[in-house]
Every structure is written in C-alpha cells, then in structure tokens.
C-alpha cells in the first residue's frame, strides 16, 4: 500500500472506541473516532439483530463522512433470560439508562437463579462499509453473571461478567487482559484479516 487509508470508527461510546483503537492499532489504517466528525449525531439503532445495527451504524458513518467505516454492535446474551437483553442491552432498563441501572435490573432478574444456571455470553458483530465493500465479523466470549458487581474498570456490564475459567470479572481486569480474550478482540482479529487481504486488492 502506498499511503495509509482512512478508517472511521462508528461509535459514540468512548470506552468502546478506546478498545477498538488498541485492538486495531497495528493495521495500516489512519484510524479516527467520531470526535473528528461532529456532524455525525446519534444514530438510531432500529435493527432487530446485532448484524443489522452494526450495518446501520457503519453505513450511516460512511455516508456522512465519505470514509470507510467500522462499527461494532454488542449484546449480552443470558441463558436464563432466553438470550435477553441481547440486541437491547443498551436500553435494558429503559430509555437512556446508566450502566448501573442496566446492571441492577439484570441482577434483579437473576436474583433467584443459582450459580450453575447463570451462564451468559457477550457477542460482538463488527461491520465494515466502504465505497465498494461490506464485511462482517463476529466474536463471542462465554462466561457467567456474578451475584454482585466486582471491579471498577471497563464499562457497561463488565462488573458482572466473569469469563469461563477466569477468577475475575472484566471490570477487575486491566485493559490489556480484557483485550486479550474479549468478544471485541475476537471480532477485531477476524476483521483485521479480512481488511488486510481487501487492502492488498483495492483502493478504498
Ligand atoms: P455505540 O452504539 O455508539 O457503539 P453503545 O454503547 O450503544 O455505543 P452497543 O449498542 O454495542 O454500544 O452496546 C450495547 C450495550 O452493551 C451497552 O449498554 C454497552 O455499554 C454494553 N457493552 C458493549 N460492549 C461491552 C463490553 O465490552 N463490556 C461490557 N458491556 C458492553
């Protein structure tokens, strides 16, 4: 490649953006966040699946900025709740809830659910959109919902999600530890492979 290509991360979540920047840092892209594009306001996530919402966000940002865009839509899928909150994870406790509101609702729903039935997974779908291509990747990490919040790092549901075979929640891990194993890391690794081969063929 002769010059670094631009890539805009289609997220308004600064924690997510930081993780994505770090996970994609070794790519031959000039990566920017939406802070560089104040014209991109809230994007309504009207899809019924993570794939649909990721595509809505990436297409909107591509259209508004004219640059290739990468979006991430993530859901927490809890077995005892038949996969909820899933695609509705951001709005689980109502309109514009805080992270604590969502976590408290989740812990209340699971109050009588024993440890062995508290399995859950995070699923991330990433969507890339440019002038001539659309690609997806997906990452899943399995674990369980703890009975109480543990840890101060991370964001969202991190204080109540403990990956299998780990003794800490995501919120008790350093950024580096979470980024080694997370749903987002798995999706980003696959997306990097896709984009590396795409970049060798295309001018985007
Ligand atoms: P954008 O749509 O602007 O990217 P968002 O925070 O709304 O930001 P999602 O719709 O993908 O992003 O997130 C759904 C919910 O899941 C939301 O409450 C997030 O805080 C939470 N979430 C996403 N990734 C997470 C992670 O790695 N750890 C914990 N919670 C996460």
CSV table of C-alpha atoms and ligand atoms in Angstrom, one decimal:
chain,number,residue,atom,x,y,z
A,1,UNK,CA,0.0,0.0,0.0
A,2,UNK,CA,1.4,3.4,-0.9
A,3,UNK,CA,-0.4,5.5,1.6
A,4,UNK,CA,-2.4,5.0,4.8
A,5,UNK,CA,-6.1,4.6,4.2
A,6,UNK,CA,-8.6,6.3,6.5
A,7,UNK,CA,-10.9,4.3,8.7
A,8,UNK,CA,-13.6,5.9,10.9
A,9,UNK,CA,-14.8,4.1,14.0
A,10,UNK,CA,-18.6,4.4,14.0
A,11,UNK,CA,-19.2,4.5,17.8
A,12,UNK,CA,-20.2,7.2,20.2
A,13,UNK,CA,-19.0,5.1,23.1
A,14,UNK,CA,-15.6,6.3,24.2
A,15,UNK,CA,-14.7,3.1,26.1
A,16,UNK,CA,-15.5,1.0,23.1
A,17,UNK,CA,-13.6,3.4,20.9
A,18,UNK,CA,-10.5,3.1,23.1
A,19,UNK,CA,-10.7,-0.7,23.0
A,20,UNK,CA,-11.2,-0.7,19.2
A,21,UNK,CA,-8.2,1.7,18.7
A,22,UNK,CA,-6.0,-0.5,20.7
A,23,UNK,CA,-7.2,-3.8,19.1
A,24,UNK,CA,-6.7,-2.3,15.6
A,25,UNK,CA,-3.5,-0.4,16.3
A,26,UNK,CA,-1.2,-2.4,14.1
A,27,UNK,CA,-3.2,-2.0,10.9
A,28,UNK,CA,-2.2,0.1,8.0
A,29,UNK,CA,-5.1,2.5,8.6
A,30,UNK,CA,-5.2,6.1,9.7
A,31,UNK,CA,-8.0,5.4,12.3
A,32,UNK,CA,-10.1,8.2,13.7
A,33,UNK,CA,-13.1,8.5,16.0
A,34,UNK,CA,-16.4,10.4,15.6
A,35,UNK,CA,-14.9,13.3,17.7
A,36,UNK,CA,-13.3,14.3,14.3
A,37,UNK,CA,-16.7,14.3,12.7
A,38,UNK,CA,-19.1,16.5,14.9
A,39,UNK,CA,-21.7,16.3,12.1
A,40,UNK,CA,-22.4,12.7,12.9
A,41,UNK,CA,-25.1,12.8,15.6
A,42,UNK,CA,-26.9,9.9,17.4
A,43,UNK,CA,-27.6,7.0,15.0
A,44,UNK,CA,-30.9,5.3,15.7
A,45,UNK,CA,-30.3,1.5,16.1
A,46,UNK,CA,-33.6,0.3,14.6
A,47,UNK,CA,-32.3,-3.2,13.7
A,48,UNK,CA,-33.6,-6.4,15.2
A,49,UNK,CA,-30.2,-8.1,15.2
A,50,UNK,CA,-26.6,-7.1,16.1
A,51,UNK,CA,-25.8,-7.6,12.4
A,52,UNK,CA,-28.5,-5.1,11.3
A,53,UNK,CA,-27.5,-2.5,13.8
A,54,UNK,CA,-23.7,-2.8,13.1
A,55,UNK,CA,-24.5,-2.3,9.4
A,56,UNK,CA,-26.8,0.7,10.1
A,57,UNK,CA,-24.1,2.4,12.1
A,58,UNK,CA,-21.3,1.7,9.6
A,59,UNK,CA,-23.4,2.7,6.5
A,60,UNK,CA,-24.5,5.9,8.2
A,61,UNK,CA,-21.0,7.0,9.1
A,62,UNK,CA,-19.6,6.0,5.7
A,63,UNK,CA,-22.4,8.1,4.1
A,64,UNK,CA,-21.8,11.2,6.3
A,65,UNK,CA,-18.0,11.2,6.3
A,66,UNK,CA,-17.2,9.7,2.9
A,67,UNK,CA,-14.6,7.5,4.5
A,68,UNK,CA,-14.6,3.7,5.1
A,69,UNK,CA,-16.2,3.0,8.4
A,70,UNK,CA,-16.1,0.2,11.0
A,71,UNK,CA,-19.0,-0.3,13.5
A,72,UNK,CA,-19.4,-2.6,16.5
A,73,UNK,CA,-22.7,-3.7,17.9
A,74,UNK,CA,-22.5,-5.8,21.0
A,75,UNK,CA,-25.1,-7.7,23.2
A,76,UNK,CA,-25.0,-9.6,26.4
A,77,UNK,CA,-27.0,-12.9,26.0
A,78,UNK,CA,-28.1,-14.5,29.2
A,79,UNK,CA,-29.2,-18.1,29.0
A,80,UNK,CA,-31.7,-17.9,32.0
A,81,UNK,CA,-33.3,-15.0,30.2
A,82,UNK,CA,-33.6,-16.8,26.8
A,83,UNK,CA,-30.9,-14.6,25.3
A,84,UNK,CA,-32.0,-11.3,26.7
A,85,UNK,CA,-31.0,-8.5,26.9
A,86,UNK,CA,-29.2,-9.3,23.6
A,87,UNK,CA,-29.7,-6.6,20.9
A,88,UNK,CA,-31.5,-4.5,23.5
A,89,UNK,CA,-28.6,-4.5,26.0
A,90,UNK,CA,-28.1,-0.7,25.9
A,91,UNK,CA,-31.8,0.0,26.7
A,92,UNK,CA,-32.4,-2.9,29.1
A,93,UNK,CA,-33.5,-0.7,32.0
A,94,UNK,CA,-35.5,1.9,29.8
A,95,UNK,CA,-34.6,5.0,27.8
A,96,UNK,CA,-31.1,6.3,28.4
A,97,UNK,CA,-30.3,4.2,31.4
A,98,UNK,CA,-26.9,4.4,33.3
A,99,UNK,CA,-24.7,1.3,33.3
A,100,UNK,CA,-25.7,0.8,36.9
A,101,UNK,CA,-29.4,0.9,36.0
A,102,UNK,CA,-28.8,-1.9,33.5
A,103,UNK,CA,-26.7,-4.0,35.8
A,104,UNK,CA,-29.2,-3.6,38.7
A,105,UNK,CA,-32.1,-4.7,36.5
A,106,UNK,CA,-30.1,-7.7,35.4
A,107,UNK,CA,-29.1,-8.7,38.9
A,108,UNK,CA,-32.8,-8.4,40.0
A,109,UNK,CA,-34.0,-10.6,37.1
A,110,UNK,CA,-31.4,-13.2,38.2
A,111,UNK,CA,-31.9,-12.9,41.9
A,112,UNK,CA,-33.1,-16.4,42.4
A,113,UNK,CA,-31.0,-18.1,39.7
A,114,UNK,CA,-28.3,-20.4,41.1
A,115,UNK,CA,-24.7,-20.2,40.0
A,116,UNK,CA,-24.8,-23.1,37.6
A,117,UNK,CA,-27.6,-21.5,35.7
A,118,UNK,CA,-26.1,-18.1,35.3
A,119,UNK,CA,-24.3,-18.7,32.0
A,120,UNK,CA,-24.1,-15.8,29.6
A,121,UNK,CA,-22.1,-14.6,26.6
A,122,UNK,CA,-21.0,-11.4,25.0
A,123,UNK,CA,-21.4,-11.3,21.3
A,124,UNK,CA,-19.9,-8.5,19.1
A,125,UNK,CA,-20.6,-8.1,15.4
A,126,UNK,CA,-18.4,-5.7,13.5
A,127,UNK,CA,-19.4,-4.3,10.2
A,128,UNK,CA,-17.1,-2.5,7.7
A,129,UNK,CA,-18.5,-0.4,4.9
A,130,UNK,CA,-16.6,1.4,2.1
A,131,UNK,CA,-17.4,2.5,-1.4
A,132,UNK,CA,-17.3,-1.0,-2.8
A,133,UNK,CA,-17.4,-3.4,0.0
A,134,UNK,CA,-19.3,-4.5,3.2
A,135,UNK,CA,-17.8,-7.1,5.5
A,136,UNK,CA,-18.8,-8.6,8.9
A,137,UNK,CA,-17.0,-10.4,11.7
A,138,UNK,CA,-18.3,-11.8,14.9
A,139,UNK,CA,-16.7,-12.6,18.3
A,140,UNK,CA,-18.2,-14.4,21.3
A,141,UNK,CA,-16.9,-15.0,24.8
A,142,UNK,CA,-18.7,-17.3,27.2
A,143,UNK,CA,-18.9,-16.8,31.0
A,144,UNK,CA,-21.4,-16.2,33.8
A,145,UNK,CA,-23.2,-13.4,35.5
A,146,UNK,CA,-21.9,-12.8,39.1
A,147,UNK,CA,-24.2,-12.2,42.0
A,148,UNK,CA,-22.7,-8.8,42.8
A,149,UNK,CA,-20.7,-6.1,41.0
A,150,UNK,CA,-17.0,-6.6,41.1
A,151,UNK,CA,-14.3,-4.2,39.9
A,152,UNK,CA,-14.1,-0.6,38.6
A,153,UNK,CA,-12.5,-0.9,35.2
A,154,UNK,CA,-14.1,-1.4,31.8
A,155,UNK,CA,-17.7,-0.3,31.1
A,156,UNK,CA,-21.3,-1.4,30.6
A,157,UNK,CA,-21.9,-4.9,32.1
A,158,UNK,CA,-18.2,-5.6,32.8
A,159,UNK,CA,-18.6,-5.6,36.6
A,160,UNK,CA,-21.0,-8.6,36.5
A,161,UNK,CA,-19.5,-10.7,33.6
A,162,UNK,CA,-16.9,-13.3,34.5
A,163,UNK,CA,-15.4,-15.2,31.6
A,164,UNK,CA,-15.2,-19.0,32.0
A,165,UNK,CA,-12.0,-20.3,33.6
A,166,UNK,CA,-11.2,-16.8,34.9
A,167,UNK,CA,-11.4,-15.7,38.6
A,168,UNK,CA,-12.1,-12.1,37.8
A,169,UNK,CA,-14.9,-10.1,36.1
A,170,UNK,CA,-13.9,-8.0,33.1
A,171,UNK,CA,-14.1,-4.9,35.4
A,172,UNK,CA,-11.4,-6.4,37.6
A,173,UNK,CA,-9.1,-7.0,34.6
A,174,UNK,CA,-6.7,-4.5,33.1
A,175,UNK,CA,-7.5,-3.2,29.6
A,176,UNK,CA,-4.7,-5.4,28.3
A,177,UNK,CA,-6.2,-8.6,29.9
A,178,UNK,CA,-9.7,-7.9,28.7
A,179,UNK,CA,-8.3,-7.1,25.2
A,180,UNK,CA,-6.5,-10.4,25.0
A,181,UNK,CA,-9.7,-12.5,25.3
A,182,UNK,CA,-12.8,-10.4,24.8
A,183,UNK,CA,-15.7,-10.8,22.3
A,184,UNK,CA,-14.4,-7.5,20.7
A,185,UNK,CA,-10.9,-8.8,20.5
A,186,UNK,CA,-12.0,-11.9,18.6
A,187,UNK,CA,-14.2,-9.9,16.2
A,188,UNK,CA,-11.4,-7.4,15.6
A,189,UNK,CA,-8.8,-10.1,14.9
A,190,UNK,CA,-11.1,-11.6,12.2
A,191,UNK,CA,-11.8,-8.2,10.8
A,192,UNK,CA,-8.1,-7.4,10.6
A,193,UNK,CA,-7.5,-10.5,8.5
A,194,UNK,CA,-10.4,-9.6,6.2
A,195,UNK,CA,-9.2,-6.0,5.8
A,196,UNK,CA,-5.6,-6.9,5.2
A,197,UNK,CA,-6.5,-9.0,2.3
A,198,UNK,CA,-9.0,-6.5,1.0
A,199,UNK,CA,-6.4,-3.7,1.2
A,200,UNK,CA,-4.0,-5.6,-0.9
A,201,UNK,CA,-6.5,-5.8,-3.8
A,202,UNK,CA,-8.5,-2.5,-3.6
A,203,UNK,CA,-8.2,1.2,-3.5
A,204,UNK,CA,-10.6,2.4,-0.8
B,1,LIG,P1,-22.4,2.7,20.0
B,1,LIG,O1,-23.7,2.1,19.5
B,1,LIG,O2,-22.3,4.2,19.8
B,1,LIG,O3,-21.2,2.0,19.5
B,1,LIG,P2,-23.2,1.6,22.6
B,1,LIG,O4,-22.7,1.7,24.0
B,1,LIG,O5,-24.7,2.0,22.4
B,1,LIG,O6,-22.3,2.5,21.6
B,1,LIG,P3,-23.8,-1.1,21.9
B,1,LIG,O7,-25.2,-0.8,21.4
B,1,LIG,O8,-23.0,-2.1,21.1
B,1,LIG,O9,-22.9,0.2,22.0
B,1,LIG,O10,-23.8,-1.7,23.4
B,1,LIG,C1,-24.9,-2.4,23.9
B,1,LIG,C2,-24.8,-2.4,25.4
B,1,LIG,O11,-23.8,-3.3,25.8
B,1,LIG,C3,-24.4,-1.1,26.1
B,1,LIG,O12,-25.1,-0.9,27.3
B,1,LIG,C4,-22.9,-1.2,26.3
B,1,LIG,O13,-22.5,-0.5,27.4
B,1,LIG,C5,-22.8,-2.7,26.6
B,1,LIG,N1,-21.5,-3.2,26.1
B,1,LIG,C6,-21.0,-3.2,24.9
B,1,LIG,N2,-19.7,-3.7,24.9
B,1,LIG,C7,-19.4,-4.1,26.2
B,1,LIG,C8,-18.3,-4.6,26.8
B,1,LIG,O14,-17.2,-4.9,26.1
B,1,LIG,N3,-18.4,-4.9,28.1
B,1,LIG,C9,-19.5,-4.6,28.8
B,1,LIG,N4,-20.6,-4.0,28.3
B,1,LIG,C10,-20.6,-3.8,27.0
